[in-house]
Amino acid sequence: MSDWWRRNRGALLAIVILVPLMVGIAGGWEFWNRVQGRPTFPVAAAAGSSLDFGGITFGPATAEVTSIPDAQLPPNTKIIAVSVRVDRHDATTSCSIPVLRELTGKGRVWEADAQIVPWNWRLNALCPAQSTRNLFPGGAFSIDVPFIVPDDVDGELGVEFTIPNQLPRYARLVVVP
């Protein structure tokens, strides 16, 4: 038996090295394909701070619990209105409508809901692309978005923006309502 091990030690050594290497490469490739088109890696700014990301300056961001008279909210919910100062520096970069993420606790995520909240949607809710730039003010402007969240939400929240050509990185501004 020891003669067999000696004759085949090169092949066995190759198997011991190449099999884990192939599994690692295949797993890494699958992971990268999964995350490259999704916001996965946050670039964060602390509460009250600004962040330069993808040619856009985000922040500072503010959040406050508010009430809107005609809003028919689901039971045990509240509205958190988020306002973020944005300066594109005359770039043609666009960004998404932000989402709100719970940074502690359950890590829940909320999107703006135009169906329930009678919000003035003429306010800026995103960074437009160049083709619609003439509809928005030049220079810095504010993005204002309401989020319906459960009553038990408190502590730090993250306002998150994605910029298509920056994925899988995304911008996160921390707010405390």
N, CA and C atoms as an extended XYZ file, in Angstrom:
531
Properties=species:S:1:pos:R:3:atomname:S:1:resname:S:1:resid:I:1 pbc="F F F"
N         0.817       -1.196        0.000 N   MET     1
C         0.000        0.000        0.000 CA  MET     1
C         0.862        1.261        0.000 C   MET     1
N         1.958        1.266        0.719 N   SER     2
C         2.799        2.455        0.760 CA  SER     2
C         3.441        2.738       -0.593 C   SER     2
N         3.671        1.706       -1.398 N   ASP     3
C         4.207        1.898       -2.740 CA  ASP     3
C         3.203        2.658       -3.621 C   ASP     3
N         1.930        2.365       -3.448 N   TRP     4
C         0.882        3.062       -4.208 CA  TRP     4
C         0.863        4.545       -3.845 C   TRP     4
N         0.960        4.881       -2.579 N   TRP     5
C         0.967        6.268       -2.124 CA  TRP     5
C         2.164        7.021       -2.696 C   TRP     5
N         3.323        6.361       -2.737 N   ARG     6
C         4.519        6.994       -3.292 CA  ARG     6
C         4.357        7.275       -4.785 C   ARG     6
N         3.839        6.321       -5.520 N   ARG     7
C         3.670        6.493       -6.970 CA  ARG     7
C         2.666        7.598       -7.300 C   ARG     7
N         1.671        7.770       -6.488 N   ASN     8
C         0.580        8.704       -6.794 CA  ASN     8
C         0.602        9.972       -5.946 C   ASN     8
N         1.708       10.232       -5.257 N   ARG     9
C         1.735       11.404       -4.375 CA  ARG     9
C         1.577       12.718       -5.136 C   ARG     9
N         2.106       12.820       -6.353 N   GLY    10
C         1.941       14.052       -7.142 CA  GLY    10
C         0.478       14.305       -7.481 C   GLY    10
N        -0.215       13.254       -7.922 N   ALA    11
C        -1.636       13.399       -8.252 CA  ALA    11
C        -2.461       13.697       -7.008 C   ALA    11
N        -2.148       13.027       -5.915 N   LEU    12
C        -2.882       13.267       -4.672 CA  LEU    12
C        -2.647       14.679       -4.149 C   LEU    12
N        -1.422       15.149       -4.251 N   LEU    13
C        -1.112       16.515       -3.835 CA  LEU    13
C        -1.871       17.521       -4.698 C   LEU    13
N        -1.937       17.259       -5.996 N   ALA    14
C        -2.687       18.138       -6.896 CA  ALA    14
C        -4.165       18.163       -6.522 C   ALA    14
N        -4.729       17.014       -6.195 N   ILE    15
C        -6.141       16.955       -5.792 CA  ILE    15
C        -6.362       17.729       -4.503 C   ILE    15
N        -5.461       17.547       -3.535 N   VAL    16
C        -5.596       18.234       -2.247 CA  VAL    16
C        -5.541       19.751       -2.426 C   VAL    16
N        -4.770       20.224       -3.381 N   ILE    17
C        -4.647       21.667       -3.609 CA  ILE    17
C        -5.741       22.176       -4.546 C   ILE    17
N        -5.985       21.490       -5.632 N   LEU    18
C        -6.882       22.003       -6.667 CA  LEU    18
C        -8.363       21.924       -6.317 C   LEU    18
N        -8.795       20.889       -5.621 N   VAL    19
C       -10.223       20.780       -5.289 CA  VAL    19
C       -10.671       21.940       -4.399 C   VAL    19
N        -9.999       22.249       -3.275 N   PRO    20
C       -10.433       23.413       -2.485 CA  PRO    20
C       -10.304       24.730       -3.266 C   PRO    20
N        -9.272       24.834       -4.100 N   LEU    21
C        -9.104       26.041       -4.900 CA  LEU    21
C       -10.271       26.210       -5.871 C   LEU    21
N       -10.682       25.145       -6.532 N   MET    22
C       -11.814       25.222       -7.462 CA  MET    22
C       -13.107       25.558       -6.733 C   MET    22
N       -13.319       24.961       -5.575 N   VAL    23
C       -14.521       25.260       -4.794 CA  VAL    23
C       -14.509       26.727       -4.366 C   VAL    23
N       -13.356       27.229       -3.933 N   GLY    24
C       -13.251       28.634       -3.537 CA  GLY    24
C       -13.496       29.584       -4.689 C   GLY    24
N       -12.940       29.286       -5.846 N   ILE    25
C       -13.137       30.154       -7.012 CA  ILE    25
C       -14.594       30.124       -7.455 C   ILE    25
N       -15.181       28.938       -7.526 N   ALA    26
C       -16.584       28.832       -7.943 CA  ALA    26
C       -17.502       29.536       -6.946 C   ALA    26
N       -17.250       29.353       -5.649 N   GLY    27
C       -18.059       30.020       -4.635 CA  GLY    27
C       -17.899       31.525       -4.678 C   GLY    27
N       -16.669       31.996       -4.860 N   GLY    28
C       -16.433       33.436       -4.975 CA  GLY    28
C       -17.104       34.028       -6.192 C   GLY    28
N       -17.056       33.306       -7.303 N   TRP    29
C       -17.711       33.776       -8.529 CA  TRP    29
C       -19.219       33.869       -8.335 C   TRP    29
N       -19.815       32.865       -7.709 N   GLU    30
C       -21.256       32.884       -7.447 CA  GLU    30
C       -21.616       34.034       -6.512 C   GLU    30
N       -20.815       34.245       -5.467 N   PHE    31
C       -21.071       35.345       -4.540 CA  PHE    31
C       -21.002       36.677       -5.270 C   PHE    31
N       -19.970       36.881       -6.078 N   TRP    32
C       -19.819       38.147       -6.778 CA  TRP    32
C       -20.961       38.368       -7.765 C   TRP    32
N       -21.372       37.337       -8.491 N   ASN    33
C       -22.499       37.476       -9.411 CA  ASN    33
C       -23.782       37.812       -8.674 C   ASN    33
N       -23.920       37.323       -7.468 N   ARG    34
C       -25.122       37.593       -6.697 CA  ARG    34
C       -25.145       39.031       -6.182 C   ARG    34
N       -24.004       39.576       -5.760 N   VAL    35
C       -23.996       40.893       -5.125 CA  VAL    35
C       -23.697       42.038       -6.076 C   VAL    35
N       -23.161       41.796       -7.250 N   GLN    36
C       -22.704       42.911       -8.070 CA  GLN    36
C       -23.834       43.820       -8.537 C   GLN    36
N       -25.039       43.327       -8.664 N   GLY    37
C       -26.145       44.168       -9.096 CA  GLY    37
C       -27.045       44.611       -7.970 C   GLY    37
N       -26.650       44.350       -6.739 N   ARG    38
C       -27.463       44.701       -5.579 CA  ARG    38
C       -26.660       45.575       -4.628 C   ARG    38
N       -27.339       46.468       -3.920 N   PRO    39
C       -26.627       47.242       -2.905 CA  PRO    39
C       -26.219       46.332       -1.748 C   PRO    39
N       -24.931       46.118       -1.590 N   THR    40
C       -24.432       45.140       -0.627 CA  THR    40
C       -23.460       45.744        0.380 C   THR    40
N       -22.595       46.647       -0.069 N   PHE    41
C       -21.538       47.185        0.781 CA  PHE    41
C       -21.805       48.666        1.052 C   PHE    41
N       -22.225       49.027        2.288 N   PRO    42
C       -22.539       50.424        2.570 CA  PRO    42
C       -21.299       51.294        2.740 C   PRO    42
N       -21.410       52.527        2.252 N   VAL    43
C       -20.444       53.582        2.542 CA  VAL    43
C       -21.225       54.548        3.427 C   VAL    43
N       -20.911       54.592        4.714 N   ALA    44
C       -21.777       55.249        5.685 CA  ALA    44
C       -21.237       56.584        6.163 C   ALA    44
N       -22.178       57.453        6.541 N   ALA    45
C       -21.872       58.729        7.184 CA  ALA    45
C       -22.627       58.771        8.505 C   ALA    45
N       -21.981       59.240        9.538 N   ALA    46
C       -22.596       59.327       10.860 CA  ALA    46
C       -23.729       60.349       10.852 C   ALA    46
N       -24.556       60.293       11.874 N   ALA    47
C       -25.679       61.220       11.997 CA  ALA    47
C       -25.178       62.661       11.953 C   ALA    47
N       -25.821       63.481       11.145 N   GLY    48
C       -25.462       64.883       11.013 CA  GLY    48
C       -24.306       65.157       10.078 C   GLY    48
N       -23.745       64.128        9.448 N   SER    49
C       -22.590       64.290        8.560 CA  SER    49
C       -23.005       64.222        7.102 C   SER    49
N       -22.092       64.663        6.250 N   SER    50
C       -22.278       64.568        4.804 CA  SER    50
C       -21.400       63.455        4.259 C   SER    50
N       -21.702       63.048        3.025 N   LEU    51
C       -20.978       61.951        2.400 CA  LEU    51
C       -20.833       62.244        0.917 C   LEU    51
N       -19.600       62.199        0.407 N   ASP    52
C       -19.360       62.301       -1.034 CA  ASP    52
C       -19.315       60.890       -1.584 C   ASP    52
N       -20.237       60.598       -2.506 N   PHE    53
C       -20.343       59.243       -3.037 CA  PHE    53
C       -20.799       59.295       -4.488 C   PHE    53
N       -20.020       58.719       -5.368 N   GLY    54
C       -20.394       58.637       -6.775 CA  GLY    54
C       -20.546       59.988       -7.452 C   GLY    54
N       -19.792       60.986       -7.006 N   GLY    55
C       -19.881       62.310       -7.601 CA  GLY    55
C       -20.998       63.166       -7.037 C   GLY    55
N       -21.706       62.675       -6.038 N   ILE    56
C       -22.810       63.396       -5.407 CA  ILE    56
C       -22.484       63.577       -3.929 C   ILE    56
N       -22.811       64.749       -3.390 N   THR    57
C       -22.681       64.979       -1.955 CA  THR    57
C       -24.049       64.792       -1.321 C   THR    57
N       -24.157       63.821       -0.428 N   PHE    58
C       -25.391       63.549        0.303 CA  PHE    58
C       -25.229       64.060        1.723 C   PHE    58
N       -26.251       64.766        2.209 N   GLY    59
C       -26.295       65.119        3.613 CA  GLY    59
C       -25.996       66.572        3.890 C   GLY    59
N       -26.250       66.915        5.117 N   PRO    60
C       -26.710       66.043        6.188 CA  PRO    60
C       -28.177       65.646        6.005 C   PRO    60
N       -28.549       64.553        6.632 N   ALA    61
C       -29.917       64.035        6.561 CA  ALA    61
C       -30.601       64.246        7.902 C   ALA    61
N       -31.896       64.507        7.854 N   THR    62
C       -32.690       64.637        9.076 CA  THR    62
C       -33.919       63.741        8.959 C   THR    62
N       -34.436       63.338       10.094 N   ALA    63
C       -35.656       62.527       10.132 CA  ALA    63
C       -36.471       62.958       11.338 C   ALA    63
N       -37.774       63.037       11.145 N   GLU    64
C       -38.643       63.376       12.264 CA  GLU    64
C       -39.967       62.640       12.122 C   GLU    64
N       -40.516       62.277       13.264 N   VAL    65
C       -41.837       61.657       13.274 CA  VAL    65
C       -42.838       62.772       13.026 C   VAL    65
N       -43.734       62.559       12.086 N   THR    66
C       -44.682       63.596       11.708 CA  THR    66
C       -46.066       62.995       11.556 C   THR    66
N       -47.052       63.854       11.490 N   SER    67
C       -48.413       63.387       11.212 CA  SER    67
C       -48.921       64.145        9.996 C   SER    67
N       -49.661       63.451        9.170 N   ILE    68
C       -50.259       64.047        7.978 CA  ILE    68
C       -51.762       63.868        8.130 C   ILE    68
N       -52.529       64.969        8.121 N   PRO    69
C       -53.949       64.914        8.471 CA  PRO    69
C       -54.775       63.884        7.690 C   PRO    69
N       -54.608       63.776        6.392 N   ASP    70
C       -55.468       62.897        5.596 CA  ASP    70
C       -54.915       61.487        5.433 C   ASP    70
N       -53.840       61.172        6.096 N   ALA    71
C       -53.234       59.844        5.937 CA  ALA    71
C       -54.005       58.818        6.756 C   ALA    71
N       -54.411       57.749        6.116 N   GLN    72
C       -55.083       56.647        6.805 CA  GLN    72
C       -54.049       55.536        6.997 C   GLN    72
N       -53.366       55.634        8.112 N   LEU    73
C       -52.264       54.709        8.382 CA  LEU    73
C       -52.772       53.376        8.906 C   LEU    73
N       -52.050       52.311        8.622 N   PRO    74
C       -52.370       51.026        9.251 CA  PRO    74
C       -52.205       51.146       10.767 C   PRO    74
N       -52.870       50.283       11.535 N   PRO    75
C       -52.740       50.354       12.997 CA  PRO    75
C       -51.289       50.167       13.442 C   PRO    75
N       -50.946       50.822       14.524 N   ASN    76
C       -49.628       50.704       15.165 CA  ASN    76
C       -48.482       51.120       14.248 C   ASN    76
N       -48.708       52.170       13.466 N   THR    77
C       -47.654       52.696       12.600 CA  THR    77
C       -47.545       54.202       12.779 C   THR    77
N       -46.457       54.739       12.277 N   LYS    78
C       -46.223       56.179       12.305 CA  LYS    78
C       -45.496       56.569       11.027 C   LYS    78
N       -45.441       57.867       10.764 N   ILE    79
C       -44.747       58.379        9.580 CA  ILE    79
C       -43.449       59.032       10.026 C   ILE    79
N       -42.357       58.628        9.396 N   ILE    80
C       -41.073       59.297        9.597 CA  ILE    80
C       -40.744       60.011        8.292 C   ILE    80
N       -40.659       61.337        8.363 N   ALA    81
C       -40.316       62.145        7.192 CA  ALA    81
C       -38.807       62.362        7.179 C   ALA    81
N       -38.189       62.008        6.069 N   VAL    82
C       -36.738       62.115        5.917 CA  VAL    82
C       -36.433       63.209        4.908 C   VAL    82
N       -35.465       64.040        5.228 N   SER    83
C       -35.009       65.087        4.317 CA  SER    83
C       -33.485       64.980        4.196 C   SER    83
N       -33.014       64.939        2.956 N   VAL    84
C       -31.581       64.807        2.698 CA  VAL    84
C       -31.161       65.897        1.727 C   VAL    84
N       -30.151       66.658        2.098 N   ARG    85
C       -29.590       67.659        1.194 CA  ARG    85
C       -28.700       66.936        0.191 C   ARG    85
N       -28.854       67.279       -1.095 N   VAL    86
C       -28.109       66.614       -2.163 CA  VAL    86
C       -27.507       67.669       -3.078 C   VAL    86
N       -26.247       67.476       -3.435 N   ASP    87
C       -25.600       68.342       -4.423 CA  ASP    87
C       -24.912       67.451       -5.445 C   ASP    87
N       -25.403       67.508       -6.689 N   ARG    88
C       -24.818       66.676       -7.748 CA  ARG    88
C       -23.623       67.346       -8.403 C   ARG    88
N       -23.328       68.564       -8.050 N   HIS    89
C       -22.188       69.295       -8.615 CA  HIS    89
C       -22.281       69.330      -10.146 C   HIS    89
N       -23.482       69.538      -10.656 N   ASP    90
C       -23.767       69.611      -12.096 CA  ASP    90
C       -23.416       68.331      -12.846 C   ASP    90
N       -23.311       67.224      -12.154 N   ALA    91
C       -23.049       65.940      -12.812 CA  ALA    91
C       -24.360       65.365      -13.344 C   ALA    91
N       -24.260       64.393      -14.212 N   THR    92
C       -25.451       63.754      -14.771 CA  THR    92
C       -25.779       62.452      -14.051 C   THR    92
N       -25.195       62.255      -12.907 N   THR    93
C       -25.409       61.030      -12.142 CA  THR    93
C       -26.818       61.011      -11.570 C   THR    93
N       -27.457       59.856      -11.630 N   SER    94
C       -28.777       59.706      -11.023 CA  SER    94
C       -28.659       58.817       -9.789 C   SER    94
N       -29.645       58.922       -8.901 N   CYS    95
C       -29.686       58.040       -7.731 CA  CYS    95
C       -31.125       57.612       -7.499 C   CYS    95
N       -31.284       56.562       -6.734 N   SER    96
C       -32.599       55.981       -6.500 CA  SER    96
C       -33.388       56.769       -5.463 C   SER    96
N       -34.695       56.473       -5.396 N   ILE    97
C       -35.491       56.934       -4.265 CA  ILE    97
C       -34.936       56.205       -3.049 C   ILE    97
N       -34.686       56.906       -1.957 N   PRO    98
C       -34.036       56.243       -0.824 CA  PRO    98
C       -34.947       55.220       -0.138 C   PRO    98
N       -34.319       54.288        0.550 N   VAL    99
C       -35.026       53.371        1.441 CA  VAL    99
C       -34.557       53.669        2.856 C   VAL    99
N       -35.351       53.255        3.818 N   LEU   100
C       -35.039       53.481        5.226 CA  LEU   100
C       -34.799       52.121        5.873 C   LEU   100
N       -33.648       51.966        6.528 N   ARG   101
C       -33.275       50.677        7.133 CA  ARG   101
C       -33.078       50.845        8.636 C   ARG   101
N       -33.617       49.910        9.382 N   GLU   102
C       -33.413       49.848       10.821 CA  GLU   102
C       -32.007       49.299       11.070 C   GLU   102
N       -31.144       50.080       11.696 N   LEU   103
C       -29.752       49.670       11.884 CA  LEU   103
C       -29.547       48.816       13.123 C   LEU   103
N       -30.510       48.831       14.019 N   THR   104
C       -30.446       47.974       15.198 CA  THR   104
C       -31.713       47.122       15.217 C   THR   104
N       -31.759       46.190       16.086 N   GLY   105
C       -32.970       45.375       16.205 CA  GLY   105
C       -33.114       44.393       15.059 C   GLY   105
N       -34.258       44.426       14.393 N   LYS   106
C       -34.595       43.428       13.377 CA  LYS   106
C       -34.011       43.714       12.001 C   LYS   106
N       -33.472       44.903       11.780 N   GLY   107
C       -32.881       45.224       10.481 CA  GLY   107
C       -33.907       45.368        9.371 C   GLY   107
N       -35.111       45.805        9.706 N   ARG   108
C       -36.177       45.927        8.707 CA  ARG   108
C       -35.892       47.066        7.734 C   ARG   108
N       -36.513       46.990        6.547 N   VAL   109
C       -36.324       47.995        5.495 CA  VAL   109
C       -37.694       48.480        5.036 C   VAL   109
N       -37.806       49.815        4.811 N   TRP   110
C       -39.058       50.393        4.339 CA  TRP   110
C       -38.813       51.239        3.100 C   TRP   110
N       -39.781       51.226        2.205 N   GLU   111
C       -39.767       52.077        1.020 CA  GLU   111
C       -40.856       53.129        1.172 C   GLU   111
N       -40.734       54.214        0.432 N   ALA   112
C       -41.754       55.258        0.455 CA  ALA   112
C       -43.052       54.691       -0.112 C   ALA   112
N       -44.188       55.142        0.420 N   ASP   113
C       -45.476       54.616       -0.028 CA  ASP   113
C       -46.380       55.760       -0.463 C   ASP   113
N       -46.469       55.967       -1.769 N   ALA   114
C       -47.294       57.045       -2.313 CA  ALA   114
C       -48.774       56.697       -2.273 C   ALA   114
N       -49.117       55.438       -2.065 N   GLN   115
C       -50.519       55.033       -2.039 CA  GLN   115
C       -51.214       55.484       -0.756 C   GLN   115
N       -50.509       55.468        0.360 N   ILE   116
C       -51.131       55.758        1.655 CA  ILE   116
C       -50.898       57.193        2.095 C   ILE   116
N       -49.703       57.700        1.885 N   VAL   117
C       -49.343       59.028        2.387 CA  VAL   117
C       -49.625       60.079        1.319 C   VAL   117
N       -50.552       61.018        1.587 N   PRO   118
C       -50.792       62.102        0.630 CA  PRO   118
C       -49.662       63.129        0.715 C   PRO   118
N       -48.563       62.821        0.100 N   TRP   119
C       -47.342       63.611        0.167 CA  TRP   119
C       -47.248       64.470       -1.078 C   TRP   119
N       -46.626       65.614       -0.961 N   ASN   120
C       -46.417       66.467       -2.124 CA  ASN   120
C       -45.287       65.864       -2.953 C   ASN   120
N       -45.633       65.051       -3.925 N   TRP   121
C       -44.621       64.348       -4.707 CA  TRP   121
C       -43.950       65.249       -5.727 C   TRP   121
N       -44.351       66.528       -5.754 N   ARG   122
C       -43.594       67.479       -6.573 CA  ARG   122
C       -42.275       67.815       -5.886 C   ARG   122
N       -42.198       67.491       -4.592 N   LEU   123
C       -40.908       67.611       -3.918 CA  LEU   123
C       -39.972       66.577       -4.530 C   LEU   123
N       -38.707       66.845       -4.487 N   ASN   124
C       -37.741       65.903       -5.059 CA  ASN   124
C       -37.685       64.639       -4.211 C   ASN   124
N       -37.792       63.487       -4.866 N   ALA   125
C       -37.712       62.209       -4.170 CA  ALA   125
C       -36.545       61.370       -4.675 C   ALA   125
N       -35.794       61.879       -5.661 N   LEU   126
C       -34.663       61.144       -6.219 CA  LEU   126
C       -33.736       62.118       -6.916 C   LEU   126
N       -32.579       61.636       -7.352 N   CYS   127
C       -31.654       62.420       -8.169 CA  CYS   127
C       -31.946       62.045       -9.618 C   CYS   127
N       -32.486       62.947      -10.399 N   PRO   128
C       -32.872       62.587      -11.765 CA  PRO   128
C       -31.663       62.420      -12.679 C   PRO   128
N       -31.865       61.702      -13.755 N   ALA   129
C       -30.836       61.584      -14.788 CA  ALA   129
C       -30.818       62.868      -15.609 C   ALA   129
N       -29.835       63.022      -16.457 N   GLN   130
C       -29.668       64.236      -17.253 CA  GLN   130
C       -30.913       64.567      -18.080 C   GLN   130
N       -31.611       63.568      -18.590 N   SER   131
C       -32.743       63.830      -19.477 CA  SER   131
C       -33.869       64.586      -18.787 C   SER   131
N       -33.969       64.486      -17.471 N   THR   132
C       -35.024       65.207      -16.764 CA  THR   132
C       -34.457       66.300      -15.865 C   THR   132
N       -33.217       66.616      -16.045 N   ARG   133
C       -32.538       67.556      -15.152 CA  ARG   133
C       -33.187       68.936      -15.152 C   ARG   133
N       -33.771       69.350      -16.276 N   ASN   134
C       -34.366       70.683      -16.340 CA  ASN   134
C       -35.597       70.803      -15.442 C   ASN   134
N       -36.125       69.705      -14.933 N   LEU   135
C       -37.264       69.755      -14.027 CA  LEU   135
C       -36.845       70.040      -12.588 C   LEU   135
N       -35.553       69.986      -12.317 N   PHE   136
C       -35.062       70.125      -10.958 CA  PHE   136
C       -34.171       71.355      -10.856 C   PHE   136
N       -34.070       71.902       -9.653 N   PRO   137
C       -33.248       73.096       -9.488 CA  PRO   137
C       -31.775       72.801       -9.717 C   PRO   137
N       -31.048       73.816      -10.156 N   GLY   138
C       -29.601       73.679      -10.285 CA  GLY   138
C       -28.965       73.746       -8.910 C   GLY   138
N       -27.784       73.223       -8.785 N   GLY   139
C       -27.083       73.249       -7.508 CA  GLY   139
C       -27.670       72.273       -6.513 C   GLY   139
N       -27.521       72.602       -5.248 N   ALA   140
C       -27.996       71.711       -4.188 CA  ALA   140
C       -29.517       71.767       -4.077 C   ALA   140
N       -30.106       70.648       -3.735 N   PHE   141
C       -31.542       70.578       -3.492 CA  PHE   141
C       -31.783       69.564       -2.386 C   PHE   141
N       -33.023       69.416       -1.980 N   SER   142
C       -33.363       68.515       -0.887 CA  SER   142
C       -34.256       67.391       -1.400 C   SER   142
N       -33.977       66.178       -0.958 N   ILE   143
C       -34.838       65.032       -1.238 CA  ILE   143
C       -35.672       64.801        0.014 C   ILE   143
N       -36.997       64.800       -0.146 N   ASP   144
C       -37.914       64.660        0.983 CA  ASP   144
C       -38.828       63.465        0.739 C   ASP   144
N       -38.785       62.495        1.644 N   VAL   145
C       -39.554       61.265        1.466 CA  VAL   145
C       -40.153       60.834        2.806 C   VAL   145
N       -41.459       60.471        2.816 N   PRO   146
C       -42.062       59.920        4.033 CA  PRO   146
C       -42.019       58.389        4.020 C   PRO   146
N       -41.849       57.809        5.185 N   PHE   147
C       -41.853       56.353        5.327 CA  PHE   147
C       -42.853       55.965        6.408 C   PHE   147
N       -43.651       54.951        6.149 N   ILE   148
C       -44.564       54.408        7.150 CA  ILE   148
C       -43.834       53.259        7.838 C   ILE   148
N       -43.656       53.397        9.145 N   VAL   149
C       -42.901       52.399        9.909 CA  VAL   149
C       -43.716       51.970       11.127 C   VAL   149
N       -43.444       50.805       11.690 N   PRO   150
C       -44.134       50.382       12.915 CA  PRO   150
C       -43.813       51.313       14.085 C   PRO   150
N       -44.730       51.372       15.045 N   ASP   151
C       -44.542       52.224       16.219 CA  ASP   151
C       -43.316       51.849       17.042 C   ASP   151
N       -42.885       50.599       16.976 N   ASP   152
C       -41.772       50.162       17.818 CA  ASP   152
C       -40.399       50.541       17.269 C   ASP   152
N       -40.356       51.244       16.152 N   VAL   153
C       -39.075       51.644       15.562 CA  VAL   153
C       -38.511       52.838       16.327 C   VAL   153
N       -37.280       52.692       16.789 N   ASP   154
C       -36.582       53.808       17.423 CA  ASP   154
C       -35.085       53.594       17.257 C   ASP   154
N       -34.314       54.568       17.661 N   GLY   155
C       -32.860       54.466       17.518 CA  GLY   155
C       -32.401       54.885       16.135 C   GLY   155
N       -31.183       54.477       15.805 N   GLU   156
C       -30.581       54.885       14.534 CA  GLU   156
C       -31.217       54.164       13.349 C   GLU   156
N       -31.452       54.954       12.293 N   LEU   157
C       -31.964       54.430       11.031 CA  LEU   157
C       -31.002       54.845        9.930 C   LEU   157
N       -30.952       54.085        8.867 N   GLY   158
C       -30.097       54.415        7.737 CA  GLY   158
C       -30.930       54.809        6.534 C   GLY   158
N       -30.659       55.974        5.974 N   VAL   159
C       -31.278       56.402        4.718 CA  VAL   159
C       -30.307       55.990        3.623 C   VAL   159
N       -30.759       55.113        2.712 N   GLU   160
C       -29.842       54.490        1.767 CA  GLU   160
C       -30.181       54.852        0.328 C   GLU   160
N       -29.145       55.265       -0.405 N   PHE   161
C       -29.259       55.619       -1.818 CA  PHE   161
C       -28.384       54.688       -2.642 C   PHE   161
N       -28.882       54.277       -3.790 N   THR   162
C       -28.040       53.525       -4.719 CA  THR   162
C       -27.802       54.360       -5.962 C   THR   162
N       -26.601       54.252       -6.478 N   ILE   163
C       -26.216       54.886       -7.738 CA  ILE   163
C       -25.817       53.736       -8.653 C   ILE   163
N       -26.478       53.598       -9.792 N   PRO   164
C       -26.273       52.403      -10.625 CA  PRO   164
C       -24.815       52.058      -10.920 C   PRO   164
N       -23.997       53.043      -11.254 N   ASN   165
C       -22.617       52.707      -11.619 CA  ASN   165
C       -21.703       52.513      -10.408 C   ASN   165
N       -22.236       52.589       -9.192 N   GLN   166
C       -21.445       52.373       -7.979 CA  GLN   166
C       -21.733       51.023       -7.318 C   GLN   166
N       -22.731       50.287       -7.825 N   LEU   167
C       -23.073       49.003       -7.214 CA  LEU   167
C       -21.895       48.048       -7.271 C   LEU   167
N       -21.663       47.240       -6.268 N   PRO   168
C       -22.529       46.891       -5.148 CA  PRO   168
C       -22.395       47.811       -3.934 C   PRO   168
N       -21.637       48.912       -4.049 N   ARG   169
C       -21.568       49.877       -2.945 CA  ARG   169
C       -22.799       50.780       -2.990 C   ARG   169
N       -23.188       51.307       -1.842 N   TYR   170
C       -24.289       52.257       -1.780 CA  TYR   170
C       -24.045       53.233       -0.637 C   TYR   170
N       -24.737       54.373       -0.681 N   ALA   171
C       -24.566       55.415        0.332 CA  ALA   171
C       -25.579       55.217        1.452 C   ALA   171
N       -25.108       55.348        2.693 N   ARG   172
C       -25.996       55.258        3.857 CA  ARG   172
C       -25.732       56.454        4.760 C   ARG   172
N       -26.796       57.224        5.045 N   LEU   173
C       -26.718       58.335        5.988 CA  LEU   173
C       -27.503       57.942        7.232 C   LEU   173
N       -26.881       58.055        8.379 N   VAL   174
C       -27.520       57.669        9.632 CA  VAL   174
C       -28.345       58.841       10.150 C   VAL   174
N       -29.591       58.547       10.555 N   VAL   175
C       -30.478       59.552       11.141 CA  VAL   175
C       -31.078       58.981       12.421 C   VAL   175
N       -31.433       59.877       13.325 N   VAL   176
C       -32.121       59.489       14.555 CA  VAL   176
C       -33.356       60.372       14.658 C   VAL   176
N       -34.552       59.793       14.452 N   PRO   177
C       -35.775       60.626       14.515 CA  PRO   177
C       -36.099       61.055       15.934 C   PRO   177
